[in-house]
């Protein structure tokens, strides 16, 4: 079993009553209910934030740009030149 970490939470009486009633409805403790709800919400948020969403038009522009030949700009050419010299040294 993974090590347990403590997390204390204060809530007002109305919040506690709502959570207590909801936990009782699903037959679990308040702590288990809050842990489960927090974990589900956190995973949903992390999943949503790890994706890039774009319109069909933006996706077409993106894929077109990927398919085109790449030509580095002056700053990138300079950086690559510096990197090559540094590796040889």
Short mmCIF file of C-alpha atoms in Angstrom, two decimals:
data_model
loop_
_atom_site.label_atom_id
_atom_site.label_comp_id
_atom_site.label_asym_id
_atom_site.label_seq_id
_atom_site.Cartn_x
_atom_site.Cartn_y
_atom_site.Cartn_z
CA UNK A 1 0.00 0.00 0.00
CA UNK A 2 1.38 3.46 -0.89
CA UNK A 3 2.42 5.76 1.92
CA UNK A 4 -0.41 7.93 3.23
CA UNK A 5 -0.17 11.71 3.20
CA UNK A 6 -2.39 13.88 5.34
CA UNK A 7 -4.54 16.68 3.91
CA UNK A 8 -6.68 18.72 6.29
CA UNK A 9 -9.72 20.53 4.96
CA UNK A 10 -11.99 23.05 6.61
CA UNK A 11 -15.48 23.66 5.32
CA UNK A 12 -18.46 25.51 6.61
CA UNK A 13 -21.43 23.72 8.14
CA UNK A 14 -23.52 23.84 4.94
CA UNK A 15 -20.70 22.40 2.82
CA UNK A 16 -20.11 19.64 5.36
CA UNK A 17 -23.82 18.79 5.38
CA UNK A 18 -23.93 18.54 1.58
CA UNK A 19 -20.84 16.34 1.44
CA UNK A 20 -22.06 14.19 4.33
CA UNK A 21 -25.43 13.60 2.66
CA UNK A 22 -23.84 12.80 -0.70
CA UNK A 23 -21.37 10.38 0.92
CA UNK A 24 -24.22 8.64 2.73
CA UNK A 25 -26.12 8.28 -0.57
CA UNK A 26 -23.24 6.34 -2.12
CA UNK A 27 -22.52 4.45 1.08
CA UNK A 28 -19.07 5.77 1.85
CA UNK A 29 -17.34 8.01 4.36
CA UNK A 30 -17.00 11.74 3.87
CA UNK A 31 -13.22 11.37 3.57
CA UNK A 32 -13.52 8.69 0.88
CA UNK A 33 -16.15 10.72 -0.95
CA UNK A 34 -14.01 13.88 -0.95
CA UNK A 35 -10.88 11.93 -1.99
CA UNK A 36 -12.71 10.30 -4.89
CA UNK A 37 -14.36 13.52 -6.05
CA UNK A 38 -11.12 15.50 -5.82
CA UNK A 39 -9.15 12.83 -7.69
CA UNK A 40 -11.78 12.60 -10.46
CA UNK A 41 -11.87 16.39 -10.88
CA UNK A 42 -8.07 16.64 -10.85
CA UNK A 43 -7.68 13.91 -13.49
CA UNK A 44 -10.36 15.53 -15.66
CA UNK A 45 -8.59 18.90 -15.46
CA UNK A 46 -5.13 17.43 -16.09
CA UNK A 47 -6.44 15.42 -19.04
CA UNK A 48 -8.14 18.47 -20.54
CA UNK A 49 -5.05 20.65 -20.06
CA UNK A 50 -2.71 18.10 -21.66
CA UNK A 51 -4.55 18.25 -24.99
CA UNK A 52 -4.33 20.78 -27.75
CA UNK A 53 -7.66 21.66 -29.29
CA UNK A 54 -7.94 23.47 -32.58
CA UNK A 55 -10.49 24.18 -35.25
CA UNK A 56 -10.54 22.25 -38.51
CA UNK A 57 -9.10 25.29 -40.27
CA UNK A 58 -6.25 25.57 -37.76
CA UNK A 59 -5.57 21.84 -38.02
CA UNK A 60 -5.35 22.09 -41.83
CA UNK A 61 -2.91 25.01 -41.54
CA UNK A 62 -0.86 23.06 -38.98
CA UNK A 63 -0.62 19.91 -41.11
CA UNK A 64 0.20 21.97 -44.21
CA UNK A 65 3.03 23.66 -42.32
CA UNK A 66 4.36 20.27 -41.22
CA UNK A 67 4.29 18.96 -44.79
CA UNK A 68 6.20 21.94 -46.23
CA UNK A 69 9.98 21.95 -46.51
CA UNK A 70 11.62 23.46 -43.45
CA UNK A 71 13.97 26.38 -43.87
CA UNK A 72 15.59 27.61 -40.67
CA UNK A 73 15.61 31.36 -40.11
CA UNK A 74 18.83 33.30 -39.50
CA UNK A 75 18.65 33.00 -35.72
CA UNK A 76 18.26 29.22 -35.88
CA UNK A 77 21.04 28.89 -38.47
CA UNK A 78 23.31 30.89 -36.17
CA UNK A 79 22.37 28.76 -33.16
CA UNK A 80 23.08 25.55 -35.11
CA UNK A 81 26.45 26.94 -36.22
CA UNK A 82 27.38 27.81 -32.64
CA UNK A 83 26.27 24.36 -31.47
CA UNK A 84 28.40 22.63 -34.12
CA UNK A 85 31.46 24.67 -33.11
CA UNK A 86 30.86 23.92 -29.43
CA UNK A 87 30.63 20.18 -30.07
CA UNK A 88 33.93 20.17 -31.98
CA UNK A 89 35.75 22.03 -29.23
#
